[in-house]
Structures are given as structure tokens and as C-alpha cells.
Short mmCIF file of C-alpha atoms and ligand atoms in Angstrom, two decimals:
data_model
loop_
_atom_site.label_atom_id
_atom_site.label_comp_id
_atom_site.label_asym_id
_atom_site.label_seq_id
_atom_site.Cartn_x
_atom_site.Cartn_y
_atom_site.Cartn_z
CA MET A 20 -12.75 -6.29 -3.59
CA SER A 21 -12.57 -8.05 0.00
CA LEU A 22 -9.34 -7.19 2.11
CA PRO A 23 -7.02 -10.46 3.50
CA VAL A 24 -8.11 -10.52 6.99
CA VAL A 25 -5.13 -11.20 9.95
CA ALA A 26 -6.38 -12.60 13.27
CA ILE A 27 -4.52 -11.61 16.48
CA ILE A 28 -4.86 -14.59 19.19
CA GLY A 29 -3.31 -14.93 22.52
CA ARG A 30 -4.65 -14.74 25.89
CA PRO A 31 -5.89 -11.42 27.64
CA ASN A 32 -3.25 -9.52 28.85
CA VAL A 33 -0.18 -10.05 26.58
CA GLY A 34 -0.65 -6.65 24.31
CA LYS A 35 -3.26 -7.93 21.24
CA SER A 36 -4.76 -4.31 21.87
CA THR A 37 -1.58 -2.69 21.81
CA ILE A 38 0.11 -4.44 18.91
CA VAL A 39 -3.49 -4.24 17.23
CA ASN A 40 -3.14 -0.03 18.21
CA ARG A 41 0.57 -0.27 16.37
CA LEU A 42 -0.21 -2.38 13.45
CA THR A 43 -3.05 -0.30 12.52
CA GLU A 44 -1.56 2.86 13.50
CA THR A 45 -4.23 6.07 12.59
CA SER A 46 -7.19 3.61 10.96
CA HIS A 47 -10.45 4.17 12.88
CA ALA A 48 -11.84 1.09 14.46
CA ILE A 49 -15.33 -0.94 13.05
CA VAL A 50 -17.12 -2.71 15.34
CA TYR A 51 -19.62 -5.01 13.76
CA ASP A 52 -22.12 -5.65 16.17
CA GLU A 53 -23.11 -9.34 14.66
CA PRO A 54 -26.36 -11.47 16.68
CA GLY A 55 -25.34 -14.19 18.41
CA MET A 56 -22.00 -12.68 19.42
CA THR A 57 -20.88 -11.92 22.84
CA ARG A 58 -18.11 -9.92 21.59
CA ASP A 59 -18.05 -7.32 19.20
CA ARG A 60 -15.05 -7.74 16.17
CA THR A 61 -13.04 -5.38 16.12
CA TYR A 62 -11.51 -4.77 12.19
CA GLN A 63 -9.14 -2.61 11.67
CA PRO A 64 -7.78 -1.85 7.79
CA ALA A 65 -3.88 -1.98 8.11
CA TYR A 66 -0.69 -1.32 5.43
CA TRP A 67 2.28 -2.08 4.79
CA ARG A 68 3.75 -1.30 2.21
CA ASP A 69 1.72 -1.67 -0.92
CA ARG A 70 -0.38 -3.88 0.70
CA GLU A 71 -3.56 -3.38 2.52
CA PHE A 72 -5.10 -5.79 4.83
CA MET A 73 -7.46 -6.33 7.84
CA VAL A 74 -6.72 -6.97 11.56
CA VAL A 75 -8.87 -8.75 13.39
CA ASP A 76 -8.76 -8.81 17.17
CA THR A 77 -10.23 -11.74 18.41
CA GLY A 78 -10.23 -10.77 21.69
CA GLY A 79 -9.10 -13.01 24.80
CA LEU A 80 -8.37 -16.64 24.65
CA VAL A 81 -9.63 -17.59 28.24
CA PHE A 82 -9.49 -20.90 29.21
CA ASP A 83 -10.35 -22.94 32.44
CA ASP A 84 -8.59 -24.58 34.75
CA ASP A 85 -5.44 -23.11 32.30
CA THR A 86 -5.81 -26.43 30.37
CA GLU A 87 -9.69 -25.99 28.72
CA PHE A 88 -11.16 -23.47 26.22
CA LEU A 89 -14.24 -22.04 27.42
CA PRO A 90 -16.27 -22.94 24.66
CA LEU A 91 -18.15 -19.75 23.52
CA ILE A 92 -14.28 -17.93 23.30
CA ARG A 93 -12.79 -20.75 21.56
CA GLN A 94 -15.83 -20.04 18.92
CA GLN A 95 -15.35 -16.68 18.79
CA ALA A 96 -11.61 -17.36 18.39
CA LEU A 97 -12.39 -20.22 15.51
CA ALA A 98 -14.61 -17.19 13.88
CA ALA A 99 -12.56 -14.94 12.83
CA LEU A 100 -9.62 -17.37 12.25
CA ALA A 101 -12.28 -18.75 9.46
CA GLU A 102 -11.92 -16.18 7.58
CA SER A 103 -8.41 -15.14 8.30
CA ILE A 104 -4.95 -15.76 5.47
CA ALA A 105 -2.56 -15.76 8.73
CA ALA A 106 -2.86 -15.96 12.50
CA VAL A 107 -0.47 -13.33 14.54
CA PHE A 108 -0.31 -15.53 17.73
CA VAL A 109 0.91 -12.58 20.74
CA VAL A 110 2.78 -13.69 24.13
CA ASP A 111 4.33 -12.31 26.74
CA GLY A 112 8.05 -11.84 26.94
CA GLN A 113 8.14 -10.49 30.47
CA GLU A 114 6.88 -13.62 31.36
CA GLY A 115 7.47 -16.38 29.53
CA PRO A 116 5.39 -19.17 28.46
CA THR A 117 2.85 -20.06 30.16
CA GLY A 118 0.83 -23.79 30.51
CA ALA A 119 -2.10 -21.59 28.05
CA ASP A 120 0.08 -20.48 25.82
CA GLU A 121 0.74 -23.89 25.27
CA THR A 122 -2.74 -24.98 24.53
CA ILE A 123 -3.49 -22.08 22.27
CA ALA A 124 0.10 -23.13 20.07
CA ASP A 125 -1.23 -26.61 20.05
CA TRP A 126 -4.96 -25.88 19.04
CA LEU A 127 -3.65 -23.13 16.42
CA ARG A 128 -0.98 -25.76 15.24
CA GLN A 129 -4.13 -27.65 13.89
CA GLN A 130 -4.89 -24.54 12.11
CA PRO A 131 -4.62 -24.30 8.38
CA VAL A 132 -3.89 -20.98 8.95
CA PRO A 133 0.22 -19.74 8.63
CA VAL A 134 0.99 -18.51 12.37
CA ILE A 135 3.63 -15.18 13.07
CA LEU A 136 4.92 -15.58 16.90
CA ALA A 137 4.82 -12.14 18.14
CA VAL A 138 6.91 -11.74 21.68
CA ASN A 139 5.43 -8.49 23.00
CA LYS A 140 6.66 -6.43 25.62
CA CYS A 141 10.64 -7.70 24.20
CA GLU A 142 12.07 -3.84 24.54
CA SER A 143 14.61 -4.39 26.31
CA VAL A 144 17.93 -4.37 24.19
CA ASP A 145 19.70 -6.71 26.59
CA GLN A 146 17.21 -9.17 27.17
CA GLY A 147 14.56 -9.03 24.48
CA VAL A 148 16.44 -11.22 22.39
CA THR A 149 16.25 -14.02 25.50
CA GLN A 150 12.86 -13.32 25.84
CA ALA A 151 11.76 -14.32 22.92
CA ALA A 152 13.76 -17.24 22.59
CA GLN A 153 12.09 -19.07 24.94
CA PHE A 154 9.69 -19.23 22.78
CA TRP A 155 11.22 -21.52 20.63
CA GLU A 156 9.68 -24.50 22.93
CA LEU A 157 5.81 -23.80 21.29
CA GLY A 158 6.56 -25.50 18.22
CA LEU A 159 5.42 -22.41 15.96
CA GLY A 160 8.53 -21.51 13.96
CA GLU A 161 10.77 -18.12 15.12
CA PRO A 162 9.56 -16.49 18.04
CA PHE A 163 9.03 -12.27 17.06
CA PRO A 164 10.85 -10.59 19.74
CA VAL A 165 8.50 -6.62 19.42
CA SER A 166 7.24 -4.45 21.82
CA GLY A 167 3.88 -3.05 21.31
CA ILE A 168 3.98 0.05 22.93
CA HIS A 169 7.72 1.21 21.86
CA GLY A 170 7.15 -0.14 18.57
CA ASN A 171 10.54 -2.45 17.82
CA GLY A 172 10.17 -5.08 16.44
CA THR A 173 7.08 -4.51 14.76
CA GLY A 174 8.62 -3.59 10.98
CA GLU A 175 9.85 -7.06 10.69
CA LEU A 176 6.58 -8.93 11.84
CA LEU A 177 5.27 -6.53 9.49
CA ASP A 178 7.51 -8.06 6.52
CA GLN A 179 7.09 -11.75 7.11
CA LEU A 180 2.61 -10.83 7.56
CA VAL A 181 2.34 -9.50 3.89
CA THR A 182 4.14 -12.15 2.28
CA TYR A 183 1.45 -14.28 3.02
CA LEU A 184 -0.85 -11.86 1.71
CA PRO A 185 -2.26 -12.45 -1.75
CA PRO A 186 -0.50 -11.00 -4.48
CA ILE A 187 -2.40 -8.35 -5.22
CA GLU A 188 -3.52 -9.37 -8.76
CA ALA A 189 -5.21 -12.58 -7.11
CA MET A 190 -6.93 -10.37 -5.36
CA SER A 191 -8.95 -8.47 -7.99
CA GLU A 192 -11.39 -10.64 -9.78
CA THR A 193 -10.05 -14.43 -8.76
CA SER A 194 -9.83 -16.65 -12.06
CA GLU A 195 -10.25 -19.38 -9.31
CA ILE A 196 -13.09 -20.68 -7.46
CA LYS A 197 -12.31 -22.56 -4.58
CA VAL A 198 -15.02 -25.28 -4.42
CA ALA A 199 -15.70 -27.91 -0.92
CA ILE A 200 -16.70 -31.13 -1.68
CA VAL A 201 -18.33 -32.24 1.49
CA GLY A 202 -20.97 -34.47 3.30
CA ARG A 203 -21.29 -37.29 4.89
CA PRO A 204 -19.12 -41.18 4.18
CA ASN A 205 -20.51 -43.21 0.91
CA VAL A 206 -23.34 -40.26 -0.34
CA GLY A 207 -21.06 -40.02 -2.91
CA LYS A 208 -18.03 -37.82 -3.05
CA SER A 209 -14.86 -39.33 -4.60
CA SER A 210 -17.48 -41.09 -6.81
CA LEU A 211 -18.53 -37.15 -7.94
CA LEU A 212 -14.53 -36.07 -7.66
CA ASN A 213 -14.01 -38.79 -10.46
CA ALA A 214 -16.66 -37.78 -12.23
CA PHE A 215 -15.50 -34.33 -12.49
CA VAL A 216 -11.84 -35.50 -13.19
CA GLY A 217 -13.16 -37.31 -15.79
CA GLU A 218 -14.87 -34.97 -17.82
CA ASN A 219 -12.32 -32.09 -17.73
CA ARG A 220 -8.32 -31.39 -17.05
CA ALA A 221 -7.58 -31.65 -13.56
CA ILE A 222 -3.85 -32.09 -11.74
CA VAL A 223 -3.27 -32.79 -8.44
CA SER A 224 -1.42 -29.77 -6.11
CA PRO A 225 -0.42 -29.62 -2.59
CA ILE A 226 -1.49 -27.04 -0.96
CA SER A 227 1.41 -24.21 0.15
CA GLY A 228 2.33 -23.10 3.81
CA THR A 229 -0.39 -26.22 4.92
CA THR A 230 1.30 -29.35 7.06
CA ARG A 231 -0.56 -32.85 7.00
CA ASP A 232 -2.21 -34.21 3.62
CA ALA A 233 -4.49 -31.95 2.10
CA ILE A 234 -4.57 -32.09 -1.12
CA ASP A 235 -6.39 -29.99 -3.84
CA THR A 236 -7.25 -31.43 -6.94
CA VAL A 237 -7.68 -28.11 -9.49
CA VAL A 238 -10.04 -29.01 -13.18
CA GLN A 239 -10.17 -26.97 -15.56
CA ARG A 240 -13.68 -26.28 -17.39
CA GLN A 241 -13.82 -24.01 -20.23
CA GLU A 242 -12.02 -20.77 -19.53
CA LYS A 243 -12.41 -21.62 -15.44
CA THR A 244 -10.45 -23.24 -12.70
CA TYR A 245 -12.20 -25.21 -9.46
CA ARG A 246 -9.94 -25.78 -6.93
CA LEU A 247 -11.63 -28.52 -5.30
CA ILE A 248 -10.44 -28.30 -1.56
CA ASP A 249 -8.68 -31.20 0.26
CA THR A 250 -9.40 -34.03 -1.69
CA ALA A 251 -6.52 -35.77 -0.36
CA GLY A 252 -9.00 -37.71 1.54
CA ILE A 253 -11.42 -37.91 -0.79
CA ARG A 254 -8.66 -39.85 -3.33
CA LYS A 255 -7.39 -42.09 -0.44
CA LYS A 256 -9.70 -43.72 0.93
CA LYS A 257 -9.93 -46.28 -2.01
CA MET A 258 -6.59 -47.48 -0.31
CA VAL A 259 -6.40 -47.41 2.87
CA GLU A 260 -8.50 -48.30 6.06
CA TYR A 261 -9.47 -44.70 7.70
CA GLY A 262 -11.17 -45.06 11.04
CA PRO A 263 -14.55 -44.49 11.26
CA GLU A 264 -13.29 -40.91 12.26
CA PHE A 265 -12.24 -40.09 9.10
CA LEU A 266 -12.71 -37.18 7.40
CA GLY A 267 -14.81 -36.49 9.72
CA ILE A 268 -17.10 -33.76 10.58
CA ASN A 269 -13.64 -31.68 11.17
CA ARG A 270 -11.73 -31.73 8.33
CA ALA A 271 -14.77 -30.73 6.10
CA PHE A 272 -15.46 -27.94 8.75
CA LYS A 273 -11.65 -27.38 7.26
CA ALA A 274 -12.08 -27.32 3.78
CA ILE A 275 -15.32 -25.26 4.33
CA ARG A 276 -13.13 -22.93 5.85
CA ARG A 277 -10.76 -22.85 2.53
CA SER A 278 -12.93 -22.57 -0.39
CA ASP A 279 -15.15 -20.19 -2.04
CA VAL A 280 -18.31 -22.74 -2.82
CA VAL A 281 -19.51 -25.69 -1.15
CA LEU A 282 -21.25 -28.41 -2.51
CA LEU A 283 -22.80 -29.93 0.92
CA VAL A 284 -23.30 -33.65 -0.40
CA ILE A 285 -26.78 -35.21 0.08
CA ASP A 286 -27.68 -39.31 -0.56
CA ALA A 287 -31.26 -39.02 -1.85
CA LEU A 288 -31.71 -42.76 -0.08
CA ASP A 289 -30.44 -41.48 3.27
CA GLY A 290 -32.67 -37.86 2.56
CA VAL A 291 -31.02 -34.50 4.85
CA THR A 292 -29.16 -36.38 8.49
CA GLU A 293 -28.64 -34.57 11.13
CA GLN A 294 -24.89 -34.70 10.39
CA ASP A 295 -26.19 -32.35 7.14
CA GLN A 296 -27.50 -30.08 8.87
CA LYS A 297 -24.51 -29.11 11.20
CA LEU A 298 -23.13 -28.50 8.38
CA ALA A 299 -25.42 -26.88 7.14
CA GLY A 300 -24.80 -24.11 9.81
CA ARG A 301 -21.57 -24.31 9.72
CA ILE A 302 -21.75 -23.27 6.05
CA THR A 303 -24.05 -20.53 7.19
CA GLU A 304 -21.64 -19.43 9.78
CA ASP A 305 -18.46 -19.02 7.07
CA GLY A 306 -19.71 -17.74 5.06
CA ARG A 307 -19.95 -19.58 2.17
CA ALA A 308 -21.91 -20.43 -0.57
CA CYS A 309 -23.68 -22.91 -1.14
CA VAL A 310 -25.32 -26.04 -3.75
CA VAL A 311 -26.39 -28.35 -2.27
CA VAL A 312 -26.35 -31.59 -4.83
CA VAL A 313 -28.73 -34.53 -3.98
CA ASN A 314 -27.04 -37.72 -4.85
CA LYS A 315 -28.16 -41.35 -6.28
CA TRP A 316 -30.74 -40.10 -7.97
CA ASP A 317 -30.86 -42.99 -10.45
CA ALA A 318 -31.63 -45.05 -7.16
CA VAL A 319 -34.60 -43.20 -6.07
CA ALA A 320 -38.35 -44.37 -7.13
CA LYS A 321 -39.54 -41.31 -9.02
CA ASP A 322 -43.00 -40.04 -10.50
CA SER A 323 -43.36 -36.81 -11.37
CA HIS A 324 -44.09 -35.56 -7.76
CA THR A 325 -40.76 -36.58 -6.53
CA ILE A 326 -38.53 -34.05 -7.22
CA TYR A 327 -40.23 -31.07 -6.17
CA ASP A 328 -40.94 -32.95 -3.08
CA TYR A 329 -37.92 -34.14 -2.60
CA GLU A 330 -36.31 -30.16 -2.94
CA LYS A 331 -39.17 -28.85 -1.07
CA LEU A 332 -37.82 -31.50 2.05
CA VAL A 333 -34.35 -30.90 1.59
CA ARG A 334 -35.05 -26.81 1.82
CA GLU A 335 -36.97 -27.10 5.06
CA ARG A 336 -34.85 -29.51 6.61
CA LEU A 337 -31.38 -27.38 5.47
CA GLY A 338 -32.97 -23.89 6.54
CA PHE A 339 -29.49 -22.60 7.38
CA VAL A 340 -28.47 -23.02 3.66
CA GLU A 341 -32.49 -22.18 2.80
CA TRP A 342 -31.15 -19.63 0.05
CA ALA A 343 -28.87 -22.33 -1.75
CA GLU A 344 -29.49 -23.94 -4.65
CA THR A 345 -31.20 -27.58 -5.32
CA ILE A 346 -29.95 -29.71 -7.50
CA PHE A 347 -30.37 -34.07 -8.07
CA VAL A 348 -27.84 -35.74 -10.06
CA SER A 349 -26.23 -39.01 -10.11
CA ALA A 350 -22.32 -39.31 -9.93
CA GLN A 351 -22.58 -43.01 -11.06
CA THR A 352 -24.40 -42.30 -14.47
CA GLY A 353 -22.99 -38.61 -14.52
CA GLN A 354 -26.51 -37.46 -15.37
CA ARG A 355 -26.43 -33.83 -14.67
CA VAL A 356 -23.25 -33.81 -13.25
CA GLU A 357 -21.67 -31.20 -15.54
CA LYS A 358 -24.84 -28.77 -14.65
CA ILE A 359 -23.44 -28.70 -10.78
CA LEU A 360 -20.59 -26.71 -11.62
CA ASP A 361 -22.81 -24.09 -13.37
CA LEU A 362 -23.96 -23.64 -10.21
CA VAL A 363 -20.99 -23.38 -8.10
CA ASP A 364 -20.20 -20.26 -11.07
CA THR A 365 -23.22 -18.74 -10.28
CA ALA A 366 -23.22 -19.26 -6.27
CA ALA A 367 -19.33 -17.79 -6.66
CA GLU A 368 -20.16 -14.61 -8.82
CA GLN A 369 -23.39 -13.91 -5.82
CA HIS A 370 -20.92 -13.88 -3.58
CA GLN A 371 -18.23 -11.55 -4.56
CA ARG A 372 -21.55 -9.19 -5.94
CA ARG A 373 -21.49 -5.65 -4.94
CA VAL A 374 -24.48 -3.63 -4.77
CA THR A 375 -24.12 0.09 -4.73
CA THR A 376 -25.33 2.35 -1.85
CA ALA A 377 -27.97 3.96 -3.78
CA VAL A 378 -29.86 0.28 -5.09
CA ILE A 379 -29.62 -0.98 -1.29
CA ASN A 380 -31.01 2.33 -0.62
CA GLU A 381 -34.13 2.09 -2.31
CA VAL A 382 -34.65 -1.45 -1.42
CA LEU A 383 -34.73 -0.14 2.48
CA GLU A 384 -36.68 2.05 1.00
CA GLU A 385 -39.49 0.58 -0.30
CA ALA A 386 -39.12 -2.05 2.89
CA VAL A 387 -39.60 0.60 4.94
CA GLY A 388 -42.53 2.29 3.21
CA TRP A 389 -44.81 -1.60 3.73
CA HIS A 390 -44.34 -2.59 7.43
CA SER A 391 -42.59 0.43 9.56
CA PRO A 392 -39.80 -0.33 12.00
CA PRO A 393 -41.33 -0.95 15.65
CA THR A 394 -42.09 1.17 17.93
CA THR A 395 -41.61 0.64 22.19
CA ARG A 396 -43.95 1.44 24.48
CA GLN A 397 -42.07 4.36 25.19
CA GLY A 398 -43.03 5.78 21.73
CA ARG A 399 -39.38 4.79 20.82
CA GLN A 400 -39.36 4.06 16.84
CA GLY A 401 -36.07 2.51 15.08
CA LYS A 402 -35.01 4.66 11.81
CA ILE A 403 -32.89 3.07 9.24
CA TYR A 404 -30.55 6.00 8.32
CA TYR A 405 -29.09 4.19 4.91
CA GLY A 406 -27.51 1.05 3.85
CA THR A 407 -24.32 0.42 2.27
CA GLN A 408 -22.41 -3.09 1.27
CA VAL A 409 -19.24 -3.18 3.72
CA THR A 410 -17.36 -6.12 2.22
CA SER A 411 -18.62 -9.12 0.19
CA GLN A 412 -17.67 -12.81 0.12
CA PRO A 413 -20.28 -13.05 1.46
CA PRO A 414 -21.94 -9.61 0.70
CA THR A 415 -22.57 -7.85 4.05
CA LEU A 416 -24.22 -4.84 4.35
CA ALA A 417 -23.94 -2.71 6.93
CA LEU A 418 -27.02 -0.48 7.96
CA PHE A 419 -26.98 2.47 9.96
CA VAL A 420 -29.52 3.15 12.80
CA ASN A 421 -30.39 5.06 15.31
CA ASP A 422 -30.38 2.29 18.38
CA SER A 423 -30.25 -1.61 16.99
CA LYS A 424 -31.70 -2.20 20.04
CA LEU A 425 -35.39 -1.28 18.70
CA PHE A 426 -34.97 -3.47 15.74
CA ASN A 427 -35.98 -7.07 16.77
CA ASP A 428 -35.66 -10.69 15.28
CA ASN A 429 -38.86 -10.29 13.08
CA TYR A 430 -38.17 -7.32 11.83
CA ARG A 431 -34.26 -8.18 10.81
CA ARG A 432 -35.51 -10.90 9.38
CA TYR A 433 -38.38 -9.65 7.68
CA ILE A 434 -35.45 -6.51 5.86
CA GLU A 435 -33.58 -9.87 5.30
CA ARG A 436 -36.19 -11.31 3.51
CA GLN A 437 -36.62 -7.86 1.18
CA VAL A 438 -33.27 -7.55 0.56
CA ARG A 439 -33.00 -10.77 -1.21
CA GLN A 440 -36.34 -10.76 -2.90
CA SER A 441 -35.45 -7.44 -4.24
CA LEU A 442 -31.33 -8.12 -4.52
CA GLY A 443 -31.49 -12.26 -5.60
CA PHE A 444 -28.37 -13.54 -3.86
CA THR A 445 -29.30 -16.59 -4.82
CA GLY A 446 -26.26 -19.54 -3.67
CA THR A 447 -24.79 -17.19 -0.44
CA PRO A 448 -25.44 -15.66 2.93
CA VAL A 449 -26.24 -12.68 3.67
CA ARG A 450 -24.93 -10.65 5.91
CA LEU A 451 -27.02 -7.50 7.51
CA LEU A 452 -24.51 -5.46 10.09
CA TRP A 453 -27.73 -3.52 12.28
CA ARG A 454 -25.05 -0.20 13.45
CA SER A 455 -26.46 1.98 15.95
CA LYS A 456 -24.70 6.08 15.34
CA LYS A 457 -25.37 8.75 16.78
CA LEU A 458 -28.02 11.70 14.69
CA ARG A 459 -25.19 14.40 15.23
CA GLU A 460 -22.55 12.03 14.07
CA MET A 461 -24.70 11.54 10.54
CA GLU A 462 -25.61 15.10 9.81
CA ARG A 463 -21.89 15.81 9.92
CA GLY A 464 -21.89 13.56 6.86
CA ALA A 465 -19.16 11.09 8.01
CA ASN A 466 -19.33 8.90 5.18
CA ARG A 467 -15.98 7.00 6.44
CA ALA A 468 -15.64 4.12 7.82
CA THR A 469 -15.62 5.96 11.69
CA LYS A 470 -15.70 4.39 15.23
CA VAL A 471 -19.29 3.65 15.63
CA LYS A 472 -20.95 1.92 19.02
CA GLY A 473 -22.96 -1.36 18.45
P1 GDP B 595 -4.48 -7.71 25.59
O1 GDP B 595 -5.92 -7.71 26.59
O2 GDP B 595 -3.72 -8.45 24.74
O3 GDP B 595 -5.63 -7.29 24.55
O4 GDP B 595 -3.31 -6.55 26.14
P2 GDP B 595 -3.53 -4.81 26.02
O5 GDP B 595 -3.08 -4.90 24.90
O6 GDP B 595 -4.62 -4.33 27.35
O7 GDP B 595 -2.47 -4.89 27.48
C1 GDP B 595 -1.76 -5.35 28.85
C2 GDP B 595 -1.37 -5.00 29.22
O8 GDP B 595 0.24 -5.17 29.06
C3 GDP B 595 -0.99 -3.43 29.37
O9 GDP B 595 -1.47 -2.11 30.83
C4 GDP B 595 0.10 -2.89 28.22
O10 GDP B 595 -0.01 -1.06 28.76
C5 GDP B 595 0.69 -3.98 28.52
N1 GDP B 595 1.86 -3.75 27.35
C6 GDP B 595 1.12 -4.02 26.03
N2 GDP B 595 2.44 -4.21 25.44
C7 GDP B 595 3.08 -4.22 26.25
C8 GDP B 595 4.82 -3.65 25.78
O11 GDP B 595 5.16 -4.16 24.24
N3 GDP B 595 5.69 -3.82 26.80
C9 GDP B 595 5.50 -3.93 28.17
N4 GDP B 595 5.79 -3.55 29.01
N5 GDP B 595 4.01 -3.46 28.25
C10 GDP B 595 3.14 -3.61 26.98
P1 GDP B 596 -17.87 -41.20 -0.41
O1 GDP B 596 -17.68 -41.74 0.54
O2 GDP B 596 -19.31 -40.06 -0.52
O3 GDP B 596 -16.46 -41.03 -1.10
O4 GDP B 596 -19.04 -42.08 -1.35
P2 GDP B 596 -18.24 -42.93 -2.70
O5 GDP B 596 -18.24 -42.47 -3.81
O6 GDP B 596 -17.46 -43.61 -2.04
O7 GDP B 596 -19.82 -43.95 -2.88
C1 GDP B 596 -19.34 -44.58 -2.16
C2 GDP B 596 -20.81 -45.67 -2.59
O8 GDP B 596 -22.10 -44.59 -3.49
C3 GDP B 596 -20.28 -46.22 -3.77
O9 GDP B 596 -20.76 -47.54 -3.59
C4 GDP B 596 -20.69 -46.11 -4.89
O10 GDP B 596 -20.28 -46.50 -5.92
C5 GDP B 596 -22.22 -45.82 -4.67
N1 GDP B 596 -22.33 -44.71 -5.40
C6 GDP B 596 -21.67 -42.89 -5.81
N2 GDP B 596 -22.77 -42.16 -6.36
C7 GDP B 596 -24.03 -42.66 -6.73
C8 GDP B 596 -25.01 -42.52 -7.74
O11 GDP B 596 -25.07 -40.93 -8.24
N3 GDP B 596 -25.98 -43.61 -7.62
C9 GDP B 596 -25.95 -44.75 -7.16
N4 GDP B 596 -26.87 -45.64 -6.90
N5 GDP B 596 -24.72 -45.44 -6.21
C10 GDP B 596 -23.91 -43.91 -6.13
#
């Protein structure tokens, strides 16, 4: 079971870290060092009443000329937001609303997660409420006056926050699989949706907590429920004239973010395009499971080698999701359409899968036995102490090592391949976190989530 994540967002110095400390009190930070990230994201477990969640501090949102996001930082915040169930937007009540706050607010309003506005530094009894009230103008609803330093108001904030967490029962074994159908215009998304709906019982349901016109379609098949994410556009398309930006890539990105499994639909006649690669990249980045659906297979002239050749080509061009299964279908004739949902089931299962520490360490031992970690010219050699799965959706393994810098990309890829070869994980990305750990700490046998420097 993975805990729901709450993102803390705001410009530097408004008191984000102070608030995080307040919300998590005595918990220990877990620093995930993810390759390609400029700044580590820090996750901390927190609880309020009977609810548990993780808090992720996004680092300060920094602006260029006070108006434009620095793309990298924005990406970071986006990535954090992608996996979050809610965001806490922290502003400085003593300073009042700034241009930067407005920019962040504008951006947050477009995100599909609920936002709680925390007006920090409002410890003053006579001014706190007035200070907070200035922030109604951000258009994010009620500003909550808080003081990270003194703790005032954090109870109210947490009460509000837990209303956004999924109910406790829903967090265990999910009964519903969230599926996004994405792909370029005209690849056959709406035809596929109709095919799913035609054969199964379907209901259309607006998404709670989101504005806009996002509509999901819920389909039942055998004992399972599939929530097809944001099908509003796919359904409406036939009736309304939209510009070229319609169902643009940003909308696809949002659907990906809300899903468990993404159906990446490709037109068999066009093959894999650059747009498809972009979507594949995003699916991996967001840690979603994926099935590659090559549609319009009826329209392709075939001989006995076609599927094999085509599959190889797809795999090559969609390297980002090389772990995904590929299926060749025709939404028009219905060929193999039902089978898509079987692959969705498998991918969702693997996405949620948990592997025991014992099994992981067997795999690691075997891998290291075949091919030992690199040694530097100075004679220092990488050493893997042990690995353990820290979360699922996607499966994420932390590998505790003497010094993560001693493991080059080549070796990391090798271990990844071995993990997949031994453990499978078909249809889902797998993340490996390389964490340095001092031998002394290891010897103390600290097996709780203690602070680990990347
Ligand atoms: P971050 O950059 O957003 O993470 O901000 P920090 O948590 O590092 O805090 C920035 C500054 O604001 C520090 O000097 C804190 O002591 C101060 N600060 C944080 N919370 C409060 C508060 O509730 N009241 C006051 N007066 N100052 C605060
Ligand atoms: P969307 O824009 O991705 O939703 O694509 P549509 O479902 O509207 O389909 C675009 C066009 O492709 C329509 O003219 C469909 O009739 C056609 N199409 C969709 N699926 C298939 C298929 O399996 N085979 C063939 N030959 N055409 C298809």
C-alpha cells in the first residue's frame, strides 16, 4: 500500500520547510535521490488523527523576472504534483500577496489537484486573520492563517487536508483501475472508447474536486471496474468544433497523471511518431503502467512477419516504455479489443506489486556475483549492502550502498536489467533509488526509515 502524497509548494522563504516540520513533527525524512533530478525531493511521513500520508517538499519555486518559471524547477514541482493527491500552497502573510504568488496561483488553478492555501507567519493574534484575508484575491478559496513557527492554525489546515485523502478502505487493494487513453488525434481513441463501452456496462461520471469539463467513463467487466480518465474530449469531439490544440498534449499529460495504466494508442499506418515518444517519456517519468495499443491493424497489409517486425520497431522507437506490452488491434472490427483490458489487468497488478526484501536481496546477490560493481582508479569499489522495496505504484526499490557516486550509469542499467529479468514487472516502470549509507549506520542495524544523505 502506498501512502497518499501531499505536495508543499511556494516560493522560497515563505516557510515551507518550517511548515513541513510542523506537519511531520518527529518523523524522519527520507531523501530519495533520483537520477536526473537537480534537487532531491524529500518525502516525510505524517499523520493526523487516524490518517497517514506523505509530505513532499518541492523546494522553492523560483521565478525568472518574477513572472516566468525556471523550466527545471517548474518541472520538479510538476513532478511532485503529479503524484500528489493535494497541494498546500504556502504564502507569506507578513509580506502579503506578491506577483510570484499570483503566478503560482494561476498555474495551480490549472492543475487537477485540490489546493489548500496556507498563509504562514500569521502568529499575531490581532493581525493574523487580516493578513490571511488579503489572499482571497488569489482565487484559491479560503486562506488558512497559520504559523509554522508557533503552530497556530495547523490543526485547521490538517482537518481540511485530510478531507482530500482517499477513504481508508479505498487505499488498500484498489477495486477500480484508472485508465487513460492517450494518443495523437485520429489514432482511434474515441473508436476504442466506444468499443469498450459497447461491450460493457458504462457510466459517465464527473470527477469530484476538479473544475473544468473533465468527465470519466466507468466501465464494468466481469468483477472489475475500469475508470477511463477524462473521456470528455474523446466523447464530445464529434459534436463540437475544436481548434488544433484540442486534446493537446497537456490534456494527455493530465490524464496520464491521474491514471494507473495508460493506453498509448498508435496508428498502425503512421507508426511511432515524435508525439508518441513524448507521451511515452511522460508515462515513465510519472511512473504509470502502460500498454501500447497499435490500432487500425485491419488497414495494414500483412504477411506472417509483420507483427513481429512491427513489434520490434515499436519497441525500438518507444524505448521509454520498453517494458510495456504491445497489442495490435482494430477498434473498427473489434479484433483483440477485449484483450486490451486483460493486459491492463496485468499491468495494474504489476504496478501494485510488492516483492519481499529477501527476494530482492537474492536477486542483487546473484547480479553482483556475475558482475561486481566498478572500482575507481583510487581503488574504491562500490558495495551494495542491501535493497528493499519502499513503495509500489510504481514499484520502487531503494538500494543501500556505500557511496552512490561509485555506481556509474552502465552498472545501474545492468542492475535494472537483472531486476527485471528476475522479477518481471511487465507493464510497469520500476524505480531504483541508489542511497549512500555509512557502514556504521548499517552496523547499528537501523532498519527504520532514517535520514539518508544522497
Ligand atoms: P522555505 O524556503 O519556504 O522552506 O522557508 P523556511 O521554512 O526556510 O523559512 C524561511 C524563513 O521564514 C525562516 O527565517 C523562518 O524562520 C521564517 N518563518 C517560517 N515560519 C514562520 C512563521 O510562522 N512565522 C514567522 N514569523 N517566521 C517564520
Ligand atoms: P481519435 O481522434 O483518436 O479519437 O480517433 P477516432 O476514433 O475519431 O478515429 C479517427 C479515424 O480513424 C476515424 O475515421 C475512424 O473511423 C478511423 N479508425 C478508428 N479505428 C480504426 C481501425 O481500427 N481501423 C481503421 N481502418 N480505421 C479506424
